[in-house]
CSV table of C-alpha atoms and ligand atoms in Angstrom, one decimal:
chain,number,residue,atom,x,y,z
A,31,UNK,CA,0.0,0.0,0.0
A,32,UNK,CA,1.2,3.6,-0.9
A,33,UNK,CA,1.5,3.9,3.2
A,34,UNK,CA,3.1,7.6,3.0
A,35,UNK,CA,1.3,9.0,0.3
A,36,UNK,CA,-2.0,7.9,2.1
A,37,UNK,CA,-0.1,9.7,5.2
A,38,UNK,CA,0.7,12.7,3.3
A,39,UNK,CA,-2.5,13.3,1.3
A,40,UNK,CA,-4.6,12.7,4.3
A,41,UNK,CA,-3.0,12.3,7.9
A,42,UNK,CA,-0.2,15.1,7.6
A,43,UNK,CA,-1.2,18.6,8.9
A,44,UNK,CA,0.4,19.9,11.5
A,45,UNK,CA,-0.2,23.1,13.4
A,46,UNK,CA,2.0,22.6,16.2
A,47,UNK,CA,4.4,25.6,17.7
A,48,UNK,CA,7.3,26.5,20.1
A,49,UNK,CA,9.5,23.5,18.8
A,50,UNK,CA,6.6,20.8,19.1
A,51,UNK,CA,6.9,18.3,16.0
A,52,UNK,CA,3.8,16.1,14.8
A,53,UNK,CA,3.6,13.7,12.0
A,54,UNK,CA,6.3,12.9,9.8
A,55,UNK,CA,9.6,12.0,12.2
A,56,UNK,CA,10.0,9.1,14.4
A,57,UNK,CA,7.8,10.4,17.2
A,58,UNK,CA,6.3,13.5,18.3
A,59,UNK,CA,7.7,15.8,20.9
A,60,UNK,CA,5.3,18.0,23.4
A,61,UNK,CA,6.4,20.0,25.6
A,62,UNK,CA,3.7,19.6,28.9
A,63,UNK,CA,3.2,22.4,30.5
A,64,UNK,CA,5.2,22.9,33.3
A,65,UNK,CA,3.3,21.6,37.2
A,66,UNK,CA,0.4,19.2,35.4
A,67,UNK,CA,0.3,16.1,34.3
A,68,UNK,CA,0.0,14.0,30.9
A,69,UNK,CA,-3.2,12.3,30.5
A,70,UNK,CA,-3.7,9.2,28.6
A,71,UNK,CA,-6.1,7.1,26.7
A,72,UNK,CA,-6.9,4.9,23.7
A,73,UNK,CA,-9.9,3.1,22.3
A,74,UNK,CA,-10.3,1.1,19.2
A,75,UNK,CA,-13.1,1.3,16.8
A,76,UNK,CA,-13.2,-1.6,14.7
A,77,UNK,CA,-15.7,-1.9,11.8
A,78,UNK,CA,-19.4,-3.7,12.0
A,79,UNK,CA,-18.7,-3.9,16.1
A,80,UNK,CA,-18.4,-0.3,17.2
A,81,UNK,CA,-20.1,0.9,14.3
A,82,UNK,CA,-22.9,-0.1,11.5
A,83,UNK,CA,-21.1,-0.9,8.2
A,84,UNK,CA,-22.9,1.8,6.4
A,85,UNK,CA,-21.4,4.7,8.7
A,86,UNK,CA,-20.4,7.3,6.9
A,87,UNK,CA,-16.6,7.9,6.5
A,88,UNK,CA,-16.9,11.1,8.0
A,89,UNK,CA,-18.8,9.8,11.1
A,90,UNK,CA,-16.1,7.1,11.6
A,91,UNK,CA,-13.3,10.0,12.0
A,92,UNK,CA,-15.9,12.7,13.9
A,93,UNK,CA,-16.5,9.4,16.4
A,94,UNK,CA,-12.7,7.9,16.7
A,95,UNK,CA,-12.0,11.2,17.9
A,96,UNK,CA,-14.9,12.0,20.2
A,97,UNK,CA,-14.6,8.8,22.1
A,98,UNK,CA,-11.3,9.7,23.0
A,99,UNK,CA,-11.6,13.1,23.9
A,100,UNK,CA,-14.6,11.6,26.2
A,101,UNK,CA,-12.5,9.6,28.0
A,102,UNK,CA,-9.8,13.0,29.0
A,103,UNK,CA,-13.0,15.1,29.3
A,104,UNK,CA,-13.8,12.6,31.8
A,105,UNK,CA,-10.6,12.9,34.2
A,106,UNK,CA,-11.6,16.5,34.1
A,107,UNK,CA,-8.4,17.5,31.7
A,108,UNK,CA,-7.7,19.1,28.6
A,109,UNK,CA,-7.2,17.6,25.8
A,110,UNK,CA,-3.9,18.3,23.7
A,111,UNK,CA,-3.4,15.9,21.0
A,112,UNK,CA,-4.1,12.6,19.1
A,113,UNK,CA,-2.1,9.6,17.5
A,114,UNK,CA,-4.0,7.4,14.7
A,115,UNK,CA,-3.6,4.0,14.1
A,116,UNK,CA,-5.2,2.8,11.0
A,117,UNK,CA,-6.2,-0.7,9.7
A,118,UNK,CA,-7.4,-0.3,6.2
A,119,UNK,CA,-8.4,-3.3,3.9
A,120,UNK,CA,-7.6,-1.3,1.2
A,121,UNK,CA,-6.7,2.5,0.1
A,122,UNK,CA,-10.3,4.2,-0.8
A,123,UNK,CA,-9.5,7.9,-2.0
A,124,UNK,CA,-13.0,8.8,-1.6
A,125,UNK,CA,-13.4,7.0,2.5
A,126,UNK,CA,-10.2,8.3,3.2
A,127,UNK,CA,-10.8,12.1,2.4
A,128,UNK,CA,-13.9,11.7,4.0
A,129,UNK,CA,-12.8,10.0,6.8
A,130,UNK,CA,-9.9,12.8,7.8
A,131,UNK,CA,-12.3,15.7,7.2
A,132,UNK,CA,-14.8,14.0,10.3
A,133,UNK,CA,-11.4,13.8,12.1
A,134,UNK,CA,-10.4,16.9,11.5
A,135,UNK,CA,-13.5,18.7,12.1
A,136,UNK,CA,-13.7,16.4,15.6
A,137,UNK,CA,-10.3,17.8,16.6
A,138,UNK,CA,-10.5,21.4,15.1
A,139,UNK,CA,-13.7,21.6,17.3
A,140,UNK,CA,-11.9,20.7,20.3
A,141,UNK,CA,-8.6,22.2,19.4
A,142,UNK,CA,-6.7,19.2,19.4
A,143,UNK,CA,-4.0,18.4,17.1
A,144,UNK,CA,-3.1,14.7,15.0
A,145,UNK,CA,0.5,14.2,16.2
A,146,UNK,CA,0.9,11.0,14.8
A,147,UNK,CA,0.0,7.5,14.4
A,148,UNK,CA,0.6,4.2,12.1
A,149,UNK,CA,-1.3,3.2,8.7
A,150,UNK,CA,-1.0,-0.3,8.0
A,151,UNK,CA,-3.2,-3.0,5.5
A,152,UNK,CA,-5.1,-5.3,6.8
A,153,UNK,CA,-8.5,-7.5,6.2
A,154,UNK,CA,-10.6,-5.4,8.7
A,155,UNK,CA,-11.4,-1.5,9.2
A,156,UNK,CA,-9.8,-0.9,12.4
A,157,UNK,CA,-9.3,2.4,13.7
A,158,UNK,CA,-7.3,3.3,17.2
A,159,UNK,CA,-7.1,6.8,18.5
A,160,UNK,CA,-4.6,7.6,21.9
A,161,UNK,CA,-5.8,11.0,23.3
A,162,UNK,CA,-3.2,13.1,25.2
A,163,UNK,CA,-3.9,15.6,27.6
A,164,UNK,CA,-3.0,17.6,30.5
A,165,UNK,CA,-4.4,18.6,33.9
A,166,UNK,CA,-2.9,19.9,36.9
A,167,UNK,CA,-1.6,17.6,39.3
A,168,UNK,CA,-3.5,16.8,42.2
A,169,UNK,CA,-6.6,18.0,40.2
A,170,UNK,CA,-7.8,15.0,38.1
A,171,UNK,CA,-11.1,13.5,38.5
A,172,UNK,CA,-11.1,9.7,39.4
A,173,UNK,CA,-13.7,6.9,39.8
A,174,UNK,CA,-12.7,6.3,43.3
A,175,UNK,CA,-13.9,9.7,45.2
A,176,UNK,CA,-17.5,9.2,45.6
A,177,UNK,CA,-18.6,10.4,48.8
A,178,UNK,CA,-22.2,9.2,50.2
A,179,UNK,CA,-24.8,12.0,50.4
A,180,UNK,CA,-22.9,13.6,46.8
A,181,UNK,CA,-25.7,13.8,43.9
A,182,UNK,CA,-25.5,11.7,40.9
A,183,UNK,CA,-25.7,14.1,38.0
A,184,UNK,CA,-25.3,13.6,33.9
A,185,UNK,CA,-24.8,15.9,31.3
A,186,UNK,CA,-27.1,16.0,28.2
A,187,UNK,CA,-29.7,13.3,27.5
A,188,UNK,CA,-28.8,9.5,28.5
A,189,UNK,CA,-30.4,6.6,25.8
A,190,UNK,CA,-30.0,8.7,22.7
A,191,UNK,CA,-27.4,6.7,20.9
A,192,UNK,CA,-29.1,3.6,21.7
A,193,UNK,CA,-32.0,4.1,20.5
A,194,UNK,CA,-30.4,5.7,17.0
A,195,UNK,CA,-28.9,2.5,16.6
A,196,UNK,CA,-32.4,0.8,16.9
A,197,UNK,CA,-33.8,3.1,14.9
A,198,UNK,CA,-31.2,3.9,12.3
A,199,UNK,CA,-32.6,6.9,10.3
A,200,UNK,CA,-34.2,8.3,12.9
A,201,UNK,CA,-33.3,11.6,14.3
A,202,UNK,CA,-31.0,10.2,17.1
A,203,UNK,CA,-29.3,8.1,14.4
A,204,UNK,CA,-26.9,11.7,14.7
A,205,UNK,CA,-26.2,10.9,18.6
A,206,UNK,CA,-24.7,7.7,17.5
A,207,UNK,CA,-23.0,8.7,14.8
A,208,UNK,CA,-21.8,12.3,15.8
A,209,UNK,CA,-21.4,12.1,19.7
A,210,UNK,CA,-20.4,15.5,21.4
A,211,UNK,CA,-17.1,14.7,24.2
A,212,UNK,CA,-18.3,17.4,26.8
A,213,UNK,CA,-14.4,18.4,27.2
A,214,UNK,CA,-15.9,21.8,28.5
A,215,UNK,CA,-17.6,20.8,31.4
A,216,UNK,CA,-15.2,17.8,32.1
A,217,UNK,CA,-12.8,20.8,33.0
A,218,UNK,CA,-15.4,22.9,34.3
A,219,UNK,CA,-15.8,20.0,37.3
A,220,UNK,CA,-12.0,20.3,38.2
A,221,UNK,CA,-12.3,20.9,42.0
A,222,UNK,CA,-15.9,20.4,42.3
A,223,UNK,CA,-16.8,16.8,41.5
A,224,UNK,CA,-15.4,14.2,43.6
A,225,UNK,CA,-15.9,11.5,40.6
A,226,UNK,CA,-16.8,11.1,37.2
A,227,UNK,CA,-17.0,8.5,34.3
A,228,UNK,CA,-18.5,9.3,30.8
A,229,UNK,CA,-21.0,6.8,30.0
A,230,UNK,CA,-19.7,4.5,27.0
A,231,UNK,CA,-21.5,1.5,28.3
A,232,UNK,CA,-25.0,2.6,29.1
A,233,UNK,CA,-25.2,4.6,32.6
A,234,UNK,CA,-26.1,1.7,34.9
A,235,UNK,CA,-22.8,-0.2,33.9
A,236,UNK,CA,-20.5,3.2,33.9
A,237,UNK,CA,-22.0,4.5,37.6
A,238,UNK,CA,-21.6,1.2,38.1
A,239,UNK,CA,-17.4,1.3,38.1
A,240,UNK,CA,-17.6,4.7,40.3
A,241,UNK,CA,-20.0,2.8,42.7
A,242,UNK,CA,-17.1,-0.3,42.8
A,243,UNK,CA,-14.8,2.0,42.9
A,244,UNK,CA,-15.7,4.3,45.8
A,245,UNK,CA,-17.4,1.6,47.6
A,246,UNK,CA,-21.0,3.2,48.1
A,247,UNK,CA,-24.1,2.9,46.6
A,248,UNK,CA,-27.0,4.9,44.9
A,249,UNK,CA,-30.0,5.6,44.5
A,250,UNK,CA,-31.9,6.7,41.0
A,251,UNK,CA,-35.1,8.4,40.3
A,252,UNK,CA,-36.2,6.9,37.2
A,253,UNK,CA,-38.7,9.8,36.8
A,254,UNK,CA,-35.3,12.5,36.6
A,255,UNK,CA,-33.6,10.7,34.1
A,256,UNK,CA,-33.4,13.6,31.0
A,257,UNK,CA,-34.3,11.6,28.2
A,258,UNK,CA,-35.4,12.6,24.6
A,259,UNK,CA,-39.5,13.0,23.7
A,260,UNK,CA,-38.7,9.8,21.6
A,261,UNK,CA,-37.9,7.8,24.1
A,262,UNK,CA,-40.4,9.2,26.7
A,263,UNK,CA,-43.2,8.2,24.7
A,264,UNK,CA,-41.8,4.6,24.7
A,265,UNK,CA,-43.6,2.1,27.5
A,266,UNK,CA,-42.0,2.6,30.6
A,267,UNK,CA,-39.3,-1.0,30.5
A,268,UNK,CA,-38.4,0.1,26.9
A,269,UNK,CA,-37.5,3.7,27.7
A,270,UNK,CA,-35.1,2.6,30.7
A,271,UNK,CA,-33.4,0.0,28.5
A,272,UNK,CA,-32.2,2.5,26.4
A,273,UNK,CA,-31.4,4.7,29.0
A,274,UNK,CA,-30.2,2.9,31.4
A,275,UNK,CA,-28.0,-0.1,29.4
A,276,UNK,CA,-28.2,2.1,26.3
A,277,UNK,CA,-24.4,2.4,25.4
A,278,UNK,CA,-22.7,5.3,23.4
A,279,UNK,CA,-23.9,8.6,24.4
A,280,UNK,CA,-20.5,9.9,25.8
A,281,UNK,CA,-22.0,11.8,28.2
A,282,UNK,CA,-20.5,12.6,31.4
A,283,UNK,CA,-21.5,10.8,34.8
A,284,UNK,CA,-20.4,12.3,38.3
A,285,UNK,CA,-20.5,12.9,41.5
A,286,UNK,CA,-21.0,16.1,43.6
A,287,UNK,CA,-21.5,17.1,47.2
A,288,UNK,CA,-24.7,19.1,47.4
A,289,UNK,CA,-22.4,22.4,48.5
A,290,UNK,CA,-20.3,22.2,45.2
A,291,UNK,CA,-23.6,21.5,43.2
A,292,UNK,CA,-24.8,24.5,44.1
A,293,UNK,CA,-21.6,26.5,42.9
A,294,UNK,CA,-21.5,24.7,39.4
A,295,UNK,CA,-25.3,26.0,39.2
A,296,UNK,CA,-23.5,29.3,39.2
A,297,UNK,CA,-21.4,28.8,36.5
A,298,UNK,CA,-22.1,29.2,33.2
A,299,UNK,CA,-22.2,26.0,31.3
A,300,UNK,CA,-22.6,24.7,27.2
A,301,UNK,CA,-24.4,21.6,28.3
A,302,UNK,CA,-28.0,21.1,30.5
A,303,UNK,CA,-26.9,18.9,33.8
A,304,UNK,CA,-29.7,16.6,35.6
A,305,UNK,CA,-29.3,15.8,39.1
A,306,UNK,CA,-30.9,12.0,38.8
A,307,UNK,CA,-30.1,10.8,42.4
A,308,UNK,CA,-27.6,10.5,45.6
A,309,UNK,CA,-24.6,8.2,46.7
A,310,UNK,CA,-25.7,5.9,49.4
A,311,UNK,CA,-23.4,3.6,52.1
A,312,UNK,CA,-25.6,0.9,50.7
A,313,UNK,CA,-23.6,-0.8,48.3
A,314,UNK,CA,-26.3,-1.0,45.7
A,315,UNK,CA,-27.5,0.5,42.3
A,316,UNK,CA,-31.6,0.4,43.4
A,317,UNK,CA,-34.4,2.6,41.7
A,318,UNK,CA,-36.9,4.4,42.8
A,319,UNK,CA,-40.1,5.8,40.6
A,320,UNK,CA,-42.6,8.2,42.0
A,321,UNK,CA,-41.1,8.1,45.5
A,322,UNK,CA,-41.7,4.3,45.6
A,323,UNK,CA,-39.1,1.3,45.1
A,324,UNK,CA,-38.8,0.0,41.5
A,325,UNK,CA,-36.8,-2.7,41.2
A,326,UNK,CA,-35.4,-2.9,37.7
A,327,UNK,CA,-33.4,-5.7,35.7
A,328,UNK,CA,-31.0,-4.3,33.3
A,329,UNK,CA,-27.9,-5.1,31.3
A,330,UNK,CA,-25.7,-3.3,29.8
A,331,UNK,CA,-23.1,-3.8,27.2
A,332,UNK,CA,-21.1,-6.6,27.5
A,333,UNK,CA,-17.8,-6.6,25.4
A,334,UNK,CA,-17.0,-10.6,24.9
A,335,UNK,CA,-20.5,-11.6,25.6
B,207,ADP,P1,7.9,4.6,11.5
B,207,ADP,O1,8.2,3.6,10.4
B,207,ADP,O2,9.1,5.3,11.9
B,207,ADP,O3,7.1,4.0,12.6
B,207,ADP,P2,5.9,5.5,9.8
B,207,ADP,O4,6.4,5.3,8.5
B,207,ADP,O5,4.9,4.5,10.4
B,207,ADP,O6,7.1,5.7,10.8
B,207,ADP,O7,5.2,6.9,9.9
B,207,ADP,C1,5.8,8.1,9.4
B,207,ADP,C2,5.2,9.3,10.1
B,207,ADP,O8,3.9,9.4,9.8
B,207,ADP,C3,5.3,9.2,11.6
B,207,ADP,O9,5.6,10.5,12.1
B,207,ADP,C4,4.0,8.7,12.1
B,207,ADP,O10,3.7,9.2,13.4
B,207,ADP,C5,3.1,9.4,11.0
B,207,ADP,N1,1.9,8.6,10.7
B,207,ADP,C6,1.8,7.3,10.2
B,207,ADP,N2,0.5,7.0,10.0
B,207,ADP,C7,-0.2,8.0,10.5
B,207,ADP,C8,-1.6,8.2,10.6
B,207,ADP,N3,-2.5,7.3,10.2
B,207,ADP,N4,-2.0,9.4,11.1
B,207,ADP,C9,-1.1,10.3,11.5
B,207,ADP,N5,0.2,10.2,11.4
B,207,ADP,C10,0.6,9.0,10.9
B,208,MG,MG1,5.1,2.3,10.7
């Protein structure tokens, strides 16, 4: 495969400064601002298994960006930069312009720059993204802080992207394919939430690792969760499937003391916030609907299932 002319057409600007060096040498060189620390992720996106077959090209590169920059929005840091590692059965002029102007528009949005990567051939679309980014030290936002008595509270609407994928054409069908990372309020929570997640897995699963992790419990009130007319109108075991177990929405899940919930209501944010329930020293995830107990079975994603 014409590896570096694929790498130069597509893969190769570079709007780095101050001695920084992106794509075209061995490696990259940062320079991390001085007092805060690096912040690192990566997540694959491989074809038919992430994503519907028929995604656009465009989608594919907004997305393999976006789930990234979730994952550093959700440690409450800013994101810096990207490397790209591509799997590509074959070299598609059309899919690959495509596919670097959704990357590029994900990371010109954010104002993140490609620093990187690797473009190989091989049987199956594969696409990994590592996210870099920085945050002061001492400041990042872990699973394991969850205090009993904080509110539960997510950003956006929850069950969106699972119920675009159900109903592909739909109007949600753009929450799967185009989710938002909400890098501005992941930063925004710095020194006021005591955890956080971003919900990749459907919420009950992702609150689920901050509940493990912290070693508490919570309590949800169905009737809060902020969920699109769509899926209000859908009977009531439906509508907290998708919700719930609904993976893909990328939005962010955390915790809050009721004191520091009152200062980010203060703060002017780009993204509604619902408080859906508390932290409890019962180790549980239980439900509650109309003030009463309702006891819900749910699943969510299971990679390897
Ligand atoms: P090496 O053989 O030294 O690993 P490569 O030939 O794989 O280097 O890549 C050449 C340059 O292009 C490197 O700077 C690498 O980071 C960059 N690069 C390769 N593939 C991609 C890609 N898909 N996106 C961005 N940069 C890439
Ligand atoms: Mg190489």
């Amino acid at each position: 495969m014409a590896e570096f002319s694929v790498i130069d057409q597509y893969f190769s600007r570079s709007l780095l400064q101050d001695e920084e060096l992106g794509v075209g040498d061995d490696s990259a060189l940062l320079n991390p601002p001085s007092g805060q620390q690096l912040v690192i992720c990566t997540d694959t996106l491989v074809a038919g298994r992430h994503f519907p077959l028929d995604t656009s090209a465009h989608a594919i590169g907004w997305k393999s960006v976006a789930v990234n920059l979730s994952d550093i929005a959700a440690m409450g840091a800013k994101p810096h930069s990207i490397l790209l590692a591509l799997s590509l059965p074959q070299v598609d002029h059309d899919w690959l312009a495509a596919f670097s102007a959704g990357l590029y528009d994900c990371c010109d949005q954010f104002g993140v720059h490609l620093i990187g990567g690797d473009t190989t051939q091989s049987p199956h679309l594969t696409i990994t993204v590592t996210a870099l980014g920085y945050i002061e030290k001492h400041q990042a936002i872990c699973r394991s802080g969850a205090q009993v008595g904080d509110y539960v509270v997510v950003s956006g609407q929850i069950g969106d992207a699972a119920y675009g994928l159900a109903h592909l054409g739909s109007r949600l069908q753009q929450r799967l394919d185009y989710p938002t990372p909400r890098c501005e309020l992941g930063q925004t929570l710095k020194g006021l939430a005591s955890s956080m997640i971003d919900i990749s897995d459907g919420l009950a699963q992702d609150l689920g690792h901050i509940l493990k992790a912290s070693h508490v419990g919570a309590r949800l009130r169905l009737d809060q969760l902020p969920i699109d007319p769509l899926l209000a109108s859908l009977e009531s075991e439906q509508k907290w499937q998708y919700a719930l177990a609904g993976g893909d929405d990328y939005e962010l899940c955390f915790t809050i003391s009721p004191q520091h919930y009152e200062k980010l209501l203060r703060q002017p944010l780009n993204i509604s916030i619902t408080k859906i329930g508390e932290i409890t020293a019962q180790q549980d995830l239980s439900f509650e609907y109309q003030g009463q107990d309702y006891p819900l079975q749910l699943k969510g994603y299971q990679h390897f299932a």
